mmCIF file of N, CA and C in Angstrom:
data_model
loop_
_atom_site.group_PDB
_atom_site.id
_atom_site.type_symbol
_atom_site.label_atom_id
_atom_site.label_comp_id
_atom_site.label_asym_id
_atom_site.label_seq_id
_atom_site.Cartn_x
_atom_site.Cartn_y
_atom_site.Cartn_z
ATOM 1 N N MET A 1 -149.241 162.019 -131.222
ATOM 2 C CA MET A 1 -148.873 163.249 -130.561
ATOM 3 C C MET A 1 -150.036 163.762 -129.708
ATOM 4 N N ASN A 2 -151.226 163.745 -130.272
ATOM 5 C CA ASN A 2 -152.410 164.173 -129.545
ATOM 6 C C ASN A 2 -152.660 163.280 -128.344
ATOM 7 N N ASN A 3 -152.408 162.006 -128.527
ATOM 8 C CA ASN A 3 -152.625 161.030 -127.465
ATOM 9 C C ASN A 3 -151.689 161.303 -126.291
ATOM 10 N N ARG A 4 -150.464 161.686 -126.571
ATOM 11 C CA ARG A 4 -149.481 161.976 -125.521
ATOM 12 C C ARG A 4 -149.853 163.236 -124.756
ATOM 13 N N LYS A 5 -150.385 164.266 -125.435
ATOM 14 C CA LYS A 5 -150.794 165.483 -124.751
ATOM 15 C C LYS A 5 -151.965 165.176 -123.806
ATOM 16 N N GLY A 6 -152.880 164.400 -124.247
ATOM 17 C CA GLY A 6 -154.029 164.018 -123.420
ATOM 18 C C GLY A 6 -153.585 163.183 -122.224
ATOM 19 N N GLN A 7 -152.643 162.298 -122.472
ATOM 20 C CA GLN A 7 -152.136 161.455 -121.394
ATOM 21 C C GLN A 7 -151.403 162.310 -120.352
ATOM 22 N N LYS A 8 -150.588 163.259 -120.799
ATOM 23 C CA LYS A 8 -149.880 164.151 -119.877
ATOM 24 C C LYS A 8 -150.876 164.998 -119.079
ATOM 25 N N ARG A 9 -151.932 165.465 -119.764
ATOM 26 C CA ARG A 9 -152.943 166.275 -119.106
ATOM 27 C C ARG A 9 -153.655 165.463 -118.015
ATOM 28 N N ARG A 10 -153.980 164.214 -118.309
ATOM 29 C CA ARG A 10 -154.640 163.364 -117.322
ATOM 30 C C ARG A 10 -153.712 163.084 -116.133
ATOM 31 N N ILE A 11 -152.442 162.846 -116.410
ATOM 32 C CA ILE A 11 -151.471 162.595 -115.339
ATOM 33 C C ILE A 11 -151.340 163.832 -114.461
ATOM 34 N N ARG A 12 -151.271 165.019 -115.068
ATOM 35 C CA ARG A 12 -151.195 166.266 -114.299
ATOM 36 C C ARG A 12 -152.445 166.452 -113.446
ATOM 37 N N LEU A 13 -153.597 166.159 -114.012
ATOM 38 C CA LEU A 13 -154.850 166.299 -113.276
ATOM 39 C C LEU A 13 -154.887 165.338 -112.083
ATOM 40 N N VAL A 14 -154.481 164.111 -112.303
ATOM 41 C CA VAL A 14 -154.442 163.130 -111.215
ATOM 42 C C VAL A 14 -153.433 163.561 -110.157
ATOM 43 N N LEU A 15 -152.261 164.011 -110.571
ATOM 44 C CA LEU A 15 -151.246 164.465 -109.619
ATOM 45 C C LEU A 15 -151.738 165.693 -108.841
ATOM 46 N N PHE A 16 -152.473 166.577 -109.493
ATOM 47 C CA PHE A 16 -153.031 167.741 -108.819
ATOM 48 C C PHE A 16 -154.026 167.311 -107.733
ATOM 49 N N PHE A 17 -154.894 166.359 -108.047
ATOM 50 C CA PHE A 17 -155.846 165.863 -107.055
ATOM 51 C C PHE A 17 -155.133 165.146 -105.911
ATOM 52 N N VAL A 18 -154.098 164.386 -106.232
ATOM 53 C CA VAL A 18 -153.314 163.707 -105.196
ATOM 54 C C VAL A 18 -152.652 164.741 -104.297
ATOM 55 N N LEU A 19 -152.099 165.798 -104.901
ATOM 56 C CA LEU A 19 -151.475 166.864 -104.127
ATOM 57 C C LEU A 19 -152.503 167.543 -103.216
ATOM 58 N N CYS A 20 -153.694 167.803 -103.753
ATOM 59 C CA CYS A 20 -154.753 168.416 -102.955
ATOM 60 C C CYS A 20 -155.138 167.528 -101.777
ATOM 61 N N VAL A 21 -155.228 166.230 -102.014
ATOM 62 C CA VAL A 21 -155.552 165.299 -100.930
ATOM 63 C C VAL A 21 -154.454 165.312 -99.868
ATOM 64 N N PHE A 22 -153.193 165.331 -100.278
ATOM 65 C CA PHE A 22 -152.091 165.369 -99.318
ATOM 66 C C PHE A 22 -152.103 166.668 -98.518
ATOM 67 N N VAL A 23 -152.346 167.781 -99.180
ATOM 68 C CA VAL A 23 -152.394 169.065 -98.484
ATOM 69 C C VAL A 23 -153.547 169.065 -97.484
ATOM 70 N N TRP A 24 -154.711 168.603 -97.899
ATOM 71 C CA TRP A 24 -155.874 168.560 -97.013
ATOM 72 C C TRP A 24 -155.606 167.646 -95.818
ATOM 73 N N THR A 25 -154.987 166.491 -96.061
ATOM 74 C CA THR A 25 -154.667 165.552 -94.986
ATOM 75 C C THR A 25 -153.670 166.172 -94.006
ATOM 76 N N GLY A 26 -152.647 166.817 -94.520
ATOM 77 C CA GLY A 26 -151.648 167.461 -93.654
ATOM 78 C C GLY A 26 -152.260 168.562 -92.809
ATOM 79 N N TYR A 27 -153.108 169.369 -93.414
ATOM 80 C CA TYR A 27 -153.769 170.443 -92.679
ATOM 81 C C TYR A 27 -154.671 169.880 -91.575
ATOM 82 N N THR A 28 -155.398 168.837 -91.898
ATOM 83 C CA THR A 28 -156.276 168.206 -90.910
ATOM 84 C C THR A 28 -155.456 167.623 -89.762
ATOM 85 N N LEU A 29 -154.357 166.966 -90.064
ATOM 86 C CA LEU A 29 -153.485 166.416 -89.017
ATOM 87 C C LEU A 29 -152.915 167.528 -88.148
ATOM 88 N N TYR A 30 -152.551 168.643 -88.755
ATOM 89 C CA TYR A 30 -152.015 169.780 -88.007
ATOM 90 C C TYR A 30 -153.063 170.307 -87.025
ATOM 91 N N LEU A 31 -154.296 170.468 -87.491
ATOM 92 C CA LEU A 31 -155.369 170.944 -86.617
ATOM 93 C C LEU A 31 -155.653 169.945 -85.502
ATOM 94 N N GLN A 32 -155.679 168.670 -85.842
ATOM 95 C CA GLN A 32 -155.970 167.647 -84.845
ATOM 96 C C GLN A 32 -154.860 167.535 -83.797
ATOM 97 N N SER A 33 -153.615 167.795 -84.186
ATOM 98 C CA SER A 33 -152.529 167.740 -83.204
ATOM 99 C C SER A 33 -152.693 168.838 -82.167
ATOM 100 N N GLY A 34 -153.181 169.999 -82.585
ATOM 101 C CA GLY A 34 -153.443 171.073 -81.632
ATOM 102 C C GLY A 34 -154.556 170.703 -80.670
ATOM 103 N N VAL A 35 -155.612 170.126 -81.185
ATOM 104 C CA VAL A 35 -156.730 169.696 -80.342
ATOM 105 C C VAL A 35 -156.267 168.596 -79.382
ATOM 106 N N LEU A 36 -155.443 167.693 -79.874
ATOM 107 C CA LEU A 36 -154.931 166.611 -79.040
ATOM 108 C C LEU A 36 -154.071 167.160 -77.901
ATOM 109 N N ALA A 37 -153.245 168.151 -78.189
ATOM 110 C CA ALA A 37 -152.411 168.753 -77.139
ATOM 111 C C ALA A 37 -153.281 169.409 -76.075
ATOM 112 N N GLU A 38 -154.353 170.085 -76.488
ATOM 113 C CA GLU A 38 -155.274 170.700 -75.528
ATOM 114 C C GLU A 38 -155.940 169.641 -74.661
ATOM 115 N N LYS A 39 -156.354 168.547 -75.270
ATOM 116 C CA LYS A 39 -157.021 167.480 -74.525
ATOM 117 C C LYS A 39 -156.067 166.822 -73.532
ATOM 118 N N LYS A 40 -154.797 166.661 -73.918
ATOM 119 C CA LYS A 40 -153.822 166.077 -72.998
ATOM 120 C C LYS A 40 -153.600 166.986 -71.798
ATOM 121 N N ALA A 41 -153.510 168.289 -72.036
ATOM 122 C CA ALA A 41 -153.341 169.233 -70.934
ATOM 123 C C ALA A 41 -154.558 169.201 -70.016
ATOM 124 N N GLU A 42 -155.741 169.147 -70.597
ATOM 125 C CA GLU A 42 -156.971 169.069 -69.806
ATOM 126 C C GLU A 42 -157.009 167.775 -68.994
ATOM 127 N N LEU A 43 -156.583 166.675 -69.606
ATOM 128 C CA LEU A 43 -156.551 165.390 -68.911
ATOM 129 C C LEU A 43 -155.606 165.440 -67.715
ATOM 130 N N ASN A 44 -154.424 166.031 -67.895
ATOM 131 C CA ASN A 44 -153.472 166.128 -66.784
ATOM 132 C C ASN A 44 -154.037 166.974 -65.653
ATOM 133 N N ALA A 45 -154.696 168.073 -65.995
ATOM 134 C CA ALA A 45 -155.296 168.922 -64.966
ATOM 135 C C ALA A 45 -156.386 168.165 -64.218
ATOM 136 N N LEU A 46 -157.196 167.418 -64.940
ATOM 137 C CA LEU A 46 -158.268 166.654 -64.300
ATOM 138 C C LEU A 46 -157.722 165.525 -63.439
ATOM 139 N N LYS A 47 -156.608 164.922 -63.848
ATOM 140 C CA LYS A 47 -155.987 163.879 -63.029
ATOM 141 C C LYS A 47 -155.480 164.454 -61.716
ATOM 142 N N GLN A 48 -154.882 165.650 -61.781
ATOM 143 C CA GLN A 48 -154.407 166.289 -60.552
ATOM 144 C C GLN A 48 -155.579 166.632 -59.639
ATOM 145 N N GLU A 49 -156.640 167.148 -60.220
ATOM 146 C CA GLU A 49 -157.828 167.484 -59.443
ATOM 147 C C GLU A 49 -158.440 166.229 -58.823
ATOM 148 N N MET A 50 -158.447 165.136 -59.582
ATOM 149 C CA MET A 50 -158.998 163.886 -59.071
ATOM 150 C C MET A 50 -158.172 163.374 -57.890
ATOM 151 N N ALA A 51 -156.848 163.516 -57.966
ATOM 152 C CA ALA A 51 -155.995 163.074 -56.864
ATOM 153 C C ALA A 51 -156.302 163.875 -55.601
ATOM 154 N N ILE A 52 -156.519 165.174 -55.758
ATOM 155 C CA ILE A 52 -156.837 166.018 -54.605
ATOM 156 C C ILE A 52 -158.184 165.614 -54.009
ATOM 157 N N VAL A 53 -159.154 165.393 -54.862
ATOM 158 C CA VAL A 53 -160.495 165.023 -54.397
ATOM 159 C C VAL A 53 -160.465 163.656 -53.716
ATOM 160 N N GLN A 54 -159.701 162.724 -54.255
ATOM 161 C CA GLN A 54 -159.607 161.401 -53.635
ATOM 162 C C GLN A 54 -158.957 161.489 -52.258
ATOM 163 N N LYS A 55 -157.954 162.368 -52.134
ATOM 164 C CA LYS A 55 -157.313 162.545 -50.827
ATOM 165 C C LYS A 55 -158.305 163.138 -49.834
ATOM 166 N N GLU A 56 -159.072 164.141 -50.262
ATOM 167 C CA GLU A 56 -160.086 164.732 -49.389
ATOM 168 C C GLU A 56 -161.143 163.699 -49.010
ATOM 169 N N GLN A 57 -161.526 162.870 -49.959
ATOM 170 C CA GLN A 57 -162.531 161.836 -49.689
ATOM 171 C C GLN A 57 -162.006 160.841 -48.660
ATOM 172 N N ALA A 58 -160.740 160.473 -48.771
ATOM 173 C CA ALA A 58 -160.159 159.537 -47.806
ATOM 174 C C ALA A 58 -160.148 160.150 -46.406
ATOM 175 N N GLU A 59 -159.809 161.443 -46.330
ATOM 176 C CA GLU A 59 -159.793 162.113 -45.028
ATOM 177 C C GLU A 59 -161.202 162.171 -44.435
ATOM 178 N N LEU A 60 -162.185 162.520 -45.260
ATOM 179 C CA LEU A 60 -163.557 162.604 -44.768
ATOM 180 C C LEU A 60 -164.104 161.233 -44.364
ATOM 181 N N THR A 61 -163.733 160.204 -45.106
ATOM 182 C CA THR A 61 -164.152 158.847 -44.752
ATOM 183 C C THR A 61 -163.556 158.445 -43.404
ATOM 184 N N TYR A 62 -162.293 158.807 -43.195
ATOM 185 C CA TYR A 62 -161.633 158.503 -41.922
ATOM 186 C C TYR A 62 -162.334 159.244 -40.780
ATOM 187 N N LYS A 63 -162.621 160.543 -41.008
ATOM 188 C CA LYS A 63 -163.300 161.319 -39.962
ATOM 189 C C LYS A 63 -164.692 160.759 -39.677
ATOM 190 N N ALA A 64 -165.398 160.359 -40.718
ATOM 191 C CA ALA A 64 -166.736 159.794 -40.531
ATOM 192 C C ALA A 64 -166.667 158.472 -39.784
ATOM 193 N N SER A 65 -165.670 157.672 -40.057
ATOM 194 C CA SER A 65 -165.546 156.388 -39.358
ATOM 195 C C SER A 65 -165.226 156.601 -37.878
ATOM 196 N N ARG A 66 -164.538 157.687 -37.561
ATOM 197 C CA ARG A 66 -164.211 157.967 -36.155
ATOM 198 C C ARG A 66 -165.437 158.405 -35.370
ATOM 199 N N LEU A 67 -166.479 158.868 -36.056
ATOM 200 C CA LEU A 67 -167.687 159.310 -35.352
ATOM 201 C C LEU A 67 -168.443 158.160 -34.703
ATOM 202 N N TYR A 68 -168.098 156.926 -35.047
ATOM 203 C CA TYR A 68 -168.717 155.764 -34.408
ATOM 204 C C TYR A 68 -168.056 155.435 -33.069
ATOM 205 N N ASP A 69 -166.928 156.051 -32.786
ATOM 206 C CA ASP A 69 -166.213 155.830 -31.534
ATOM 207 C C ASP A 69 -166.754 156.795 -30.472
ATOM 208 N N GLN A 70 -167.282 156.249 -29.382
ATOM 209 C CA GLN A 70 -167.898 157.076 -28.338
ATOM 210 C C GLN A 70 -166.895 158.001 -27.659
ATOM 211 N N GLU A 71 -165.678 157.535 -27.481
ATOM 212 C CA GLU A 71 -164.651 158.364 -26.842
ATOM 213 C C GLU A 71 -164.317 159.572 -27.715
ATOM 214 N N TYR A 72 -164.232 159.365 -29.004
ATOM 215 C CA TYR A 72 -163.927 160.464 -29.922
ATOM 216 C C TYR A 72 -165.063 161.485 -29.942
ATOM 217 N N VAL A 73 -166.299 161.007 -29.956
ATOM 218 C CA VAL A 73 -167.457 161.911 -29.950
ATOM 219 C C VAL A 73 -167.476 162.718 -28.652
ATOM 220 N N ALA A 74 -167.165 162.077 -27.538
ATOM 221 C CA ALA A 74 -167.114 162.788 -26.260
ATOM 222 C C ALA A 74 -166.012 163.849 -26.284
ATOM 223 N N GLU A 75 -164.880 163.518 -26.838
ATOM 224 C CA GLU A 75 -163.768 164.472 -26.954
ATOM 225 C C GLU A 75 -164.168 165.680 -27.816
ATOM 226 N N LEU A 76 -164.846 165.405 -28.933
ATOM 227 C CA LEU A 76 -165.313 166.500 -29.782
ATOM 228 C C LEU A 76 -166.314 167.384 -29.048
ATOM 229 N N ALA A 77 -167.214 166.784 -28.311
ATOM 230 C CA ALA A 77 -168.209 167.552 -27.571
ATOM 231 C C ALA A 77 -167.537 168.434 -26.523
ATOM 232 N N ARG A 78 -166.521 167.920 -25.876
ATOM 233 C CA ARG A 78 -165.802 168.724 -24.881
ATOM 234 C C ARG A 78 -165.077 169.892 -25.533
ATOM 235 N N LYS A 79 -164.415 169.634 -26.655
ATOM 236 C CA LYS A 79 -163.628 170.680 -27.301
ATOM 237 C C LYS A 79 -164.502 171.742 -27.964
ATOM 238 N N GLN A 80 -165.498 171.306 -28.723
ATOM 239 C CA GLN A 80 -166.260 172.251 -29.529
ATOM 240 C C GLN A 80 -167.422 172.885 -28.779
ATOM 241 N N PHE A 81 -168.060 172.144 -27.885
ATOM 242 C CA PHE A 81 -169.270 172.648 -27.228
ATOM 243 C C PHE A 81 -169.091 172.828 -25.723
ATOM 244 N N PHE A 82 -167.892 172.591 -25.235
ATOM 245 C CA PHE A 82 -167.547 172.768 -23.822
ATOM 246 C C PHE A 82 -168.437 171.934 -22.904
ATOM 247 N N TYR A 83 -168.772 170.740 -23.310
ATOM 248 C CA TYR A 83 -169.526 169.824 -22.453
ATOM 249 C C TYR A 83 -168.563 169.231 -21.424
ATOM 250 N N THR A 84 -169.103 168.930 -20.279
ATOM 251 C CA THR A 84 -168.273 168.347 -19.231
ATOM 252 C C THR A 84 -168.962 167.139 -18.625
ATOM 253 N N LYS A 85 -168.164 166.338 -17.997
ATOM 254 C CA LYS A 85 -168.693 165.226 -17.202
ATOM 255 C C LYS A 85 -169.067 165.808 -15.842
ATOM 256 N N PRO A 86 -169.933 165.147 -15.132
ATOM 257 C CA PRO A 86 -170.274 165.659 -13.792
ATOM 258 C C PRO A 86 -169.035 165.750 -12.911
ATOM 259 N N GLY A 87 -168.853 166.900 -12.292
ATOM 260 C CA GLY A 87 -167.711 167.104 -11.409
ATOM 261 C C GLY A 87 -166.518 167.737 -12.100
ATOM 262 N N GLU A 88 -166.526 167.883 -13.403
ATOM 263 C CA GLU A 88 -165.406 168.495 -14.124
ATOM 264 C C GLU A 88 -165.607 170.001 -14.218
ATOM 265 N N SER A 89 -164.512 170.717 -14.311
ATOM 266 C CA SER A 89 -164.552 172.169 -14.522
ATOM 267 C C SER A 89 -163.798 172.485 -15.805
ATOM 268 N N ILE A 90 -164.269 173.480 -16.528
ATOM 269 C CA ILE A 90 -163.613 173.886 -17.769
ATOM 270 C C ILE A 90 -162.949 175.222 -17.547
ATOM 271 N N TYR A 91 -161.700 175.300 -17.896
ATOM 272 C CA TYR A 91 -160.963 176.552 -17.847
ATOM 273 C C TYR A 91 -160.596 176.923 -19.274
ATOM 274 N N VAL A 92 -161.068 178.089 -19.704
ATOM 275 C CA VAL A 92 -160.778 178.558 -21.064
ATOM 276 C C VAL A 92 -159.618 179.521 -20.997
ATOM 277 N N ILE A 93 -158.576 179.201 -21.713
ATOM 278 C CA ILE A 93 -157.398 180.051 -21.760
ATOM 279 C C ILE A 93 -157.456 180.823 -23.074
ATOM 280 N N PRO A 94 -157.440 182.148 -23.010
ATOM 281 C CA PRO A 94 -157.523 182.929 -24.256
ATOM 282 C C PRO A 94 -156.269 182.748 -25.088
ATOM 283 N N GLU A 95 -156.479 182.748 -26.377
ATOM 284 C CA GLU A 95 -155.356 182.613 -27.306
ATOM 285 C C GLU A 95 -154.745 183.979 -27.548
ATOM 286 N N LYS A 96 -153.458 184.024 -27.738
ATOM 287 C CA LYS A 96 -152.770 185.317 -27.958
ATOM 288 C C LYS A 96 -152.706 185.634 -29.410
#
């Protein structure tokens, strides 16, 4: 009889520790799922930002490559700095 009470007590103690481990594991998984959701949202935001930056980089690379073209540089000089070729006249029309 004494042996059975001790055996039941040990089984209860083991089951209590197993229950505690399961509760601790579940709580940890719950916390980690929240952190994981935050990281996924951050990753999506960073991917969108990266796409925008890559598009801007492609545009700037294209503009930089055009600066090697003498005709394009001359066109920019005429538009932005009002440079002219000899014999040309510039007429500035005011914008409305």
